[in-house]
Short mmCIF file of C-alpha atoms in Angstrom, two decimals:
data_model
loop_
_atom_site.label_atom_id
_atom_site.label_comp_id
_atom_site.label_asym_id
_atom_site.label_seq_id
_atom_site.Cartn_x
_atom_site.Cartn_y
_atom_site.Cartn_z
CA MET A 17 97.14 -42.14 33.68
CA ALA A 18 97.97 -44.60 30.93
CA ARG A 19 94.44 -45.94 31.07
CA LEU A 20 93.03 -42.39 30.66
CA VAL A 21 95.25 -41.73 27.64
CA LYS A 22 94.17 -45.05 26.10
CA THR A 23 90.51 -44.19 26.72
CA ASN A 24 90.88 -40.78 25.07
CA LYS A 25 92.66 -42.37 22.14
CA ASN A 26 89.90 -44.94 21.67
CA SER A 27 87.30 -42.18 21.89
CA LYS A 28 89.05 -40.18 19.17
CA VAL A 29 89.29 -43.27 16.97
CA LYS A 30 85.56 -43.89 17.37
CA GLU A 31 84.73 -40.26 16.59
CA SER A 32 87.02 -40.31 13.57
CA GLY A 33 85.41 -43.52 12.32
CA TYR A 34 81.94 -42.06 12.90
CA VAL A 35 82.76 -39.02 10.78
CA LYS A 36 84.35 -41.20 8.10
CA GLY A 37 81.17 -43.26 7.88
CA VAL A 38 78.99 -40.18 7.34
CA LEU A 39 81.46 -38.69 4.84
CA LEU A 40 81.57 -41.99 2.95
CA THR A 41 77.79 -41.93 2.45
CA LEU A 42 78.07 -38.28 1.37
CA PHE A 43 80.79 -39.15 -1.14
CA ILE A 44 78.75 -42.01 -2.60
CA ALA A 45 75.62 -39.82 -2.79
CA ILE A 46 77.52 -37.09 -4.67
CA ILE A 47 78.97 -39.59 -7.15
CA ALA A 48 75.50 -41.12 -7.60
CA GLY A 49 74.09 -37.65 -8.30
CA MET A 50 76.69 -37.10 -11.01
CA ILE A 51 75.96 -40.49 -12.58
CA ALA A 52 72.19 -39.87 -12.41
CA LYS A 53 72.61 -36.84 -14.70
CA LEU A 54 73.86 -39.04 -17.52
CA PRO A 55 71.23 -39.83 -20.22
CA ILE A 56 70.84 -43.56 -19.64
CA PHE A 57 71.16 -43.49 -15.84
CA SER A 58 68.76 -40.57 -15.34
CA MET A 59 65.80 -42.96 -15.49
CA MET A 60 67.21 -45.00 -12.62
CA GLY A 61 67.34 -42.05 -10.24
CA VAL A 62 69.98 -41.03 -7.71
CA MET A 63 68.60 -43.26 -4.91
CA ILE A 64 68.92 -46.56 -6.72
CA ILE A 65 72.38 -45.59 -7.97
CA SER A 66 73.40 -44.69 -4.39
CA ILE A 67 72.35 -48.06 -3.05
CA ILE A 68 74.09 -49.95 -5.87
CA LEU A 69 77.30 -47.98 -5.32
CA GLY A 70 77.04 -48.65 -1.58
CA ILE A 71 76.73 -52.39 -2.14
CA GLY A 72 79.64 -52.33 -4.60
CA TRP A 73 81.83 -50.31 -2.22
CA LYS A 74 81.29 -52.80 0.60
CA ARG A 75 82.33 -55.67 -1.65
CA ILE A 76 85.59 -53.93 -2.53
CA VAL A 77 86.54 -52.14 0.72
CA ASN A 78 86.47 -53.50 4.28
CA LEU A 79 84.50 -51.19 6.59
CA SER A 80 85.71 -50.52 10.13
CA LEU A 81 83.35 -51.06 13.06
CA GLU A 82 83.57 -47.36 13.95
CA SER A 83 82.66 -46.19 10.42
CA LYS A 84 79.59 -48.41 10.52
CA LYS A 85 78.18 -46.19 13.27
CA GLY A 86 78.44 -43.17 10.99
CA ILE A 87 76.88 -45.15 8.16
CA ASN A 88 74.07 -46.12 10.50
CA PHE A 89 73.55 -42.41 11.32
CA SER A 90 73.04 -41.66 7.63
CA SER A 91 70.69 -44.59 7.04
CA LYS A 92 68.60 -43.81 10.13
CA ILE A 93 68.70 -40.12 11.18
CA LEU A 94 69.43 -38.44 7.85
CA LEU A 95 66.81 -40.69 6.30
CA ARG A 96 64.12 -39.28 8.58
CA VAL A 97 65.25 -35.68 8.09
CA GLY A 98 65.17 -36.23 4.33
CA ILE A 99 61.63 -37.56 4.53
CA ILE A 100 60.53 -34.49 6.49
CA LEU A 101 62.02 -32.10 3.94
CA MET A 102 60.45 -34.13 1.14
CA GLY A 103 57.10 -32.71 2.31
CA LEU A 104 58.11 -29.41 0.69
CA ARG A 105 57.52 -31.03 -2.70
CA LEU A 106 53.85 -31.29 -1.92
CA ASN A 107 51.26 -28.55 -2.36
CA LEU A 108 47.94 -29.70 -0.93
CA ASP A 109 46.00 -26.88 -2.60
CA GLN A 110 47.12 -27.88 -6.11
CA ILE A 111 46.03 -31.46 -5.53
CA MET A 112 42.57 -30.43 -4.35
CA SER A 113 42.10 -27.88 -7.16
CA ALA A 114 42.88 -30.54 -9.79
CA GLY A 115 39.40 -31.93 -9.28
CA SER A 116 37.75 -34.73 -7.37
CA SER A 117 38.33 -37.24 -10.16
CA ILE A 118 42.14 -36.89 -9.84
CA VAL A 119 41.96 -37.22 -6.07
CA PHE A 120 39.76 -40.31 -6.43
CA ILE A 121 42.13 -41.87 -8.97
CA ASP A 122 45.06 -41.39 -6.58
CA ILE A 123 43.18 -42.93 -3.66
CA ALA A 124 41.90 -45.78 -5.84
CA VAL A 125 45.27 -46.76 -7.33
CA VAL A 126 47.09 -46.62 -3.98
CA SER A 127 44.40 -48.64 -2.19
CA PHE A 128 44.10 -51.15 -5.04
CA THR A 129 47.85 -51.69 -5.35
CA ILE A 130 48.54 -52.18 -1.65
CA ILE A 131 45.61 -54.56 -1.15
CA VAL A 132 46.44 -56.59 -4.27
CA MET A 133 50.17 -56.84 -3.52
CA LEU A 134 49.62 -57.80 0.11
CA PHE A 135 47.24 -60.50 -1.15
CA LEU A 136 49.79 -61.67 -3.75
CA GLY A 137 52.45 -61.75 -1.04
CA LYS A 138 50.32 -64.05 1.10
CA TRP A 139 49.43 -66.17 -1.90
CA PHE A 140 53.10 -66.72 -2.76
CA SER A 141 54.08 -67.11 0.94
CA LEU A 142 56.30 -64.03 0.86
CA ASN A 143 57.41 -62.37 4.11
CA ASP A 144 54.58 -60.04 5.21
CA LYS A 145 56.85 -57.06 5.88
CA PHE A 146 58.72 -57.57 2.63
CA SER A 147 55.38 -57.63 0.79
CA ALA A 148 54.34 -54.41 2.52
CA LEU A 149 57.54 -52.66 1.41
CA LEU A 150 57.07 -53.79 -2.19
CA ALA A 151 53.43 -52.67 -2.01
CA VAL A 152 54.06 -49.13 -0.74
CA GLY A 153 57.01 -48.69 -3.08
CA THR A 154 54.84 -49.59 -6.04
CA ALA A 155 51.72 -47.75 -4.88
CA ILE A 156 53.12 -44.46 -3.61
CA CYS A 157 56.62 -43.22 -4.38
CA GLY A 158 59.23 -45.95 -4.57
CA ALA A 159 62.26 -45.58 -2.30
CA ALA A 160 60.87 -42.67 -0.28
CA ALA A 161 57.73 -44.61 0.67
CA ILE A 162 59.70 -47.76 1.44
CA VAL A 163 62.15 -46.04 3.78
CA ALA A 164 59.32 -44.09 5.47
CA VAL A 165 57.23 -47.17 6.21
CA ALA A 166 60.08 -49.57 7.03
CA PRO A 167 60.74 -48.31 10.60
CA LEU A 168 57.03 -48.49 11.43
CA ILE A 169 56.76 -52.16 10.57
CA LYS A 170 60.29 -52.97 11.80
CA ALA A 171 61.41 -54.34 8.44
CA LYS A 172 64.84 -55.93 8.02
CA GLU A 173 67.58 -53.81 6.44
CA GLU A 174 68.16 -56.31 3.64
CA HIS A 175 64.45 -56.21 2.82
CA ILE A 176 64.55 -52.40 2.70
CA ALA A 177 67.55 -52.28 0.39
CA ILE A 178 66.29 -55.05 -1.86
CA SER A 179 62.82 -53.47 -2.09
CA VAL A 180 64.29 -50.07 -3.02
CA ALA A 181 66.50 -51.59 -5.71
CA PHE A 182 63.83 -53.89 -7.08
CA ILE A 183 61.09 -51.25 -7.26
CA ALA A 184 63.48 -48.77 -8.88
CA ILE A 185 64.40 -51.34 -11.54
CA LEU A 186 60.73 -52.09 -12.24
CA GLY A 187 60.01 -48.37 -12.48
CA THR A 188 62.89 -47.88 -14.89
CA VAL A 189 61.58 -50.64 -17.14
CA GLY A 190 58.12 -49.07 -16.91
CA THR A 191 59.53 -45.67 -17.88
CA VAL A 192 60.99 -47.07 -21.10
CA PHE A 193 57.82 -49.04 -21.85
CA TYR A 194 55.52 -46.03 -21.32
CA SER A 195 57.67 -43.78 -23.51
CA ILE A 196 57.49 -46.31 -26.34
CA LEU A 197 53.74 -46.72 -25.74
CA PHE A 198 53.14 -42.98 -26.16
CA VAL A 199 55.00 -42.86 -29.47
CA LEU A 200 53.44 -46.03 -30.91
CA PHE A 201 49.81 -45.23 -30.05
CA ASP A 202 49.92 -41.43 -30.25
CA LEU A 203 48.16 -41.08 -26.90
CA HIS A 204 46.46 -37.86 -25.73
CA SER A 205 49.01 -35.85 -23.71
CA TYR A 206 46.67 -35.11 -20.78
CA ALA A 207 45.45 -38.71 -20.44
CA TYR A 208 48.98 -40.02 -20.85
CA GLY A 209 50.20 -37.70 -18.09
CA ILE A 210 47.53 -38.97 -15.69
CA LEU A 211 48.38 -42.59 -16.54
CA VAL A 212 52.09 -41.99 -15.92
CA GLY A 213 51.53 -40.04 -12.70
CA SER A 214 49.12 -42.58 -11.27
CA THR A 215 51.00 -45.78 -12.10
CA LEU A 216 54.78 -45.28 -12.23
CA HIS A 217 56.87 -45.83 -9.13
CA GLU A 218 59.42 -43.05 -8.48
CA LEU A 219 59.02 -39.32 -9.10
CA ALA A 220 62.10 -39.57 -11.35
CA HIS A 221 60.31 -42.20 -13.43
CA VAL A 222 57.22 -40.00 -13.73
CA VAL A 223 59.25 -36.99 -14.82
CA ALA A 224 61.21 -39.00 -17.40
CA ALA A 225 58.22 -40.89 -18.83
CA SER A 226 55.98 -37.82 -19.09
CA LEU A 227 58.47 -35.78 -21.13
CA PRO A 228 57.42 -37.20 -24.54
CA GLY A 229 53.91 -35.80 -23.94
CA GLY A 230 55.16 -32.23 -23.57
CA ASP A 231 54.37 -29.63 -20.89
CA THR A 232 50.72 -30.67 -20.50
CA SER A 233 51.66 -34.26 -19.86
CA SER A 234 54.51 -33.37 -17.49
CA GLU A 235 52.50 -30.95 -15.35
CA ILE A 236 49.50 -33.23 -14.80
CA ALA A 237 51.75 -36.29 -14.30
CA ILE A 238 53.72 -34.62 -11.51
CA LEU A 239 50.53 -33.27 -9.92
CA VAL A 240 48.91 -36.71 -9.90
CA LYS A 241 52.13 -38.24 -8.55
CA MET A 242 52.21 -35.70 -5.71
CA GLY A 243 48.68 -36.76 -4.84
CA ARG A 244 49.95 -40.29 -4.33
CA VAL A 245 52.83 -38.95 -2.23
CA ALA A 246 50.27 -37.15 -0.03
CA LEU A 247 48.76 -40.54 0.81
CA LEU A 248 52.04 -41.69 2.35
CA ILE A 249 51.02 -40.49 5.81
CA PRO A 250 47.66 -42.32 6.13
CA VAL A 251 49.14 -45.43 4.51
CA ALA A 252 52.14 -45.37 6.88
CA ILE A 253 49.86 -45.03 9.90
CA ILE A 254 47.52 -47.81 8.73
CA LEU A 255 50.33 -50.26 7.92
CA GLY A 256 52.19 -49.41 11.12
CA SER A 257 49.04 -49.99 13.15
CA MET A 258 48.28 -53.19 11.29
CA PHE A 259 51.70 -54.71 11.97
CA THR A 260 51.62 -53.49 15.59
CA PHE A 261 48.29 -55.22 16.15
CA THR A 262 49.43 -58.39 14.40
CA GLY A 263 52.63 -58.53 16.45
CA GLN A 264 50.74 -58.24 19.71
CA GLY A 265 48.39 -61.11 18.93
CA LYS A 266 45.87 -61.51 21.74
CA LYS A 267 47.27 -58.52 23.63
CA ARG A 268 46.57 -56.06 20.87
CA SER A 269 43.68 -54.21 22.50
CA LYS A 270 43.94 -50.84 24.27
CA LEU A 271 47.71 -50.64 24.51
CA ALA A 272 48.12 -50.93 20.73
CA VAL A 273 45.48 -48.29 20.08
CA LYS A 274 47.17 -45.84 22.47
CA ASN A 275 50.52 -46.36 20.76
CA LEU A 276 49.59 -45.80 17.13
CA PRO A 277 52.82 -45.56 15.13
CA VAL A 278 52.79 -41.87 14.12
CA PRO A 279 56.54 -41.12 14.17
CA TRP A 280 58.00 -37.64 14.32
CA PHE A 281 59.30 -37.75 10.76
CA VAL A 282 55.88 -38.54 9.29
CA ILE A 283 54.36 -35.68 11.28
CA GLY A 284 57.22 -33.49 10.09
CA PHE A 285 56.46 -34.47 6.49
CA LEU A 286 52.86 -33.31 6.92
CA VAL A 287 53.92 -30.05 8.59
CA MET A 288 56.31 -29.28 5.72
CA SER A 289 53.52 -29.99 3.21
CA ILE A 290 51.19 -27.59 5.01
CA ILE A 291 53.91 -24.91 5.20
CA ASN A 292 54.63 -25.31 1.49
CA SER A 293 50.91 -25.05 0.70
CA THR A 294 50.70 -21.64 2.42
CA GLY A 295 53.33 -20.20 0.08
CA ILE A 296 55.10 -18.31 2.88
CA VAL A 297 58.47 -19.92 2.15
CA PRO A 298 60.33 -18.31 -0.80
CA LYS A 299 60.73 -20.61 -3.79
CA GLY A 300 64.53 -20.35 -3.66
CA ILE A 301 64.61 -21.65 -0.09
CA THR A 302 62.10 -24.40 -0.91
CA ASP A 303 64.18 -25.57 -3.88
CA LEU A 304 67.32 -25.57 -1.72
CA LEU A 305 65.67 -27.62 1.03
CA ILE A 306 64.28 -30.09 -1.53
CA SER A 307 67.82 -30.52 -2.89
CA VAL A 308 69.02 -31.15 0.69
CA SER A 309 66.21 -33.70 1.05
CA ILE A 310 67.36 -35.56 -2.05
CA LEU A 311 70.96 -35.49 -0.79
CA PHE A 312 70.03 -36.84 2.66
CA LEU A 313 67.83 -39.58 1.19
CA SER A 314 70.63 -40.51 -1.23
CA MET A 315 73.08 -40.69 1.70
CA ALA A 316 70.58 -42.90 3.52
CA MET A 317 70.33 -45.18 0.50
CA ALA A 318 74.13 -45.34 0.32
CA GLY A 319 74.11 -46.26 4.01
CA LEU A 320 71.63 -49.05 3.38
CA GLY A 321 73.76 -50.34 0.53
CA LEU A 322 76.83 -50.32 2.76
CA SER A 323 74.92 -52.20 5.46
CA ILE A 324 74.10 -55.31 3.46
CA ASN A 325 75.96 -57.96 1.53
CA PHE A 326 75.57 -58.53 -2.18
CA LYS A 327 74.48 -62.09 -1.48
CA ASP A 328 71.33 -60.68 0.16
CA PHE A 329 69.97 -60.05 -3.34
CA LYS A 330 69.83 -63.80 -3.80
CA LYS A 331 67.26 -63.87 -1.02
CA VAL A 332 64.71 -62.04 -3.20
CA GLY A 333 63.70 -65.24 -4.94
CA MET A 334 61.28 -65.70 -7.79
CA LYS A 335 58.29 -65.22 -5.49
CA ALA A 336 59.23 -61.60 -4.78
CA VAL A 337 59.92 -61.00 -8.47
CA ILE A 338 56.50 -62.37 -9.41
CA VAL A 339 54.74 -60.27 -6.74
CA GLY A 340 56.55 -57.10 -7.83
CA VAL A 341 56.03 -57.60 -11.56
CA LEU A 342 52.40 -58.71 -11.24
CA GLY A 343 51.65 -55.81 -8.92
CA SER A 344 53.14 -53.30 -11.36
CA ILE A 345 51.27 -54.77 -14.33
CA LEU A 346 47.96 -54.83 -12.47
CA LEU A 347 48.52 -51.23 -11.34
CA ALA A 348 49.07 -50.11 -14.95
CA LEU A 349 45.96 -51.94 -16.12
CA PHE A 350 43.88 -50.56 -13.25
CA GLY A 351 45.12 -47.03 -14.00
CA GLY A 352 44.07 -47.41 -17.64
CA LEU A 353 40.66 -48.71 -16.55
CA LEU A 354 40.12 -45.67 -14.31
CA LEU A 355 40.96 -43.32 -17.18
CA PHE A 356 38.36 -45.09 -19.31
CA LEU A 357 35.72 -44.97 -16.55
CA PHE A 358 36.30 -41.25 -15.98
CA GLN A 359 36.32 -40.70 -19.75
CA VAL A 360 39.74 -39.11 -19.66
CA VAL A 361 40.95 -41.13 -22.63
#
């Protein structure tokens, strides 16, 4: 009897800790959302703030083993649900109607960036999976792309968190630089919008940097950015397959082909994009679900921050910094070259 009571008590403690872990990530995400509305911090975005707060919280407060299970739920399950709902941001019809040149620019910049950054990663002897995370974060949509691809290539949690933070910081610097660039050189709003949408990292960065160009710049920038987001699925499948084949070595033949890494959350992302493109879901519901998506992804980022130690940032090293910075610079230059070739400038 005493053993049964003790078992029930332990079970309740575990459940309580589990709930506390989830609620902790929710609390951090809400605080991050409030901070992200402030003028200076708005360029950083709620996800990077969530992960920084998570890291800071862990340094100050000791986390119980039970609460870590709830934190893990946020960083794993809620992450995938958030990615699925993120598909509601995407309207496939708008991307196609923007013209073949915009579609080509999106495909070109994503392909160029990933290939170049993977090459730079090898050149500087950076961890292959770490390089892949930096590449997709730079090429597609920052934190969202990183956390979507990470499970497919079985990346380490510290690499995920560091990549999210690092890419967000680079994007924030780029946002400030682009805004100054627009004012100094009096760039054409439409061309500036395409440049911003095709080369900046996070959606938050694109929105912030395109504002100086007015409505024209903002609309085309977001549209171009959504085109890059649409490429998340094929890129995720290709990278997942690539790392699966590499990991299997000589045994990579038929078994690897049969088990292509097309996870349920990536398929869900595509389904949500298709549903949104049909227009059958009322805008109010779509906006609500997108807000839920941002909240879940922010909770996942908080969970990642709570799962690593601050000292893990020391593991980035100058090699990763060089790969990230060079990749971002080359992406910006390549985007400008494409605008010139298509005579958009």
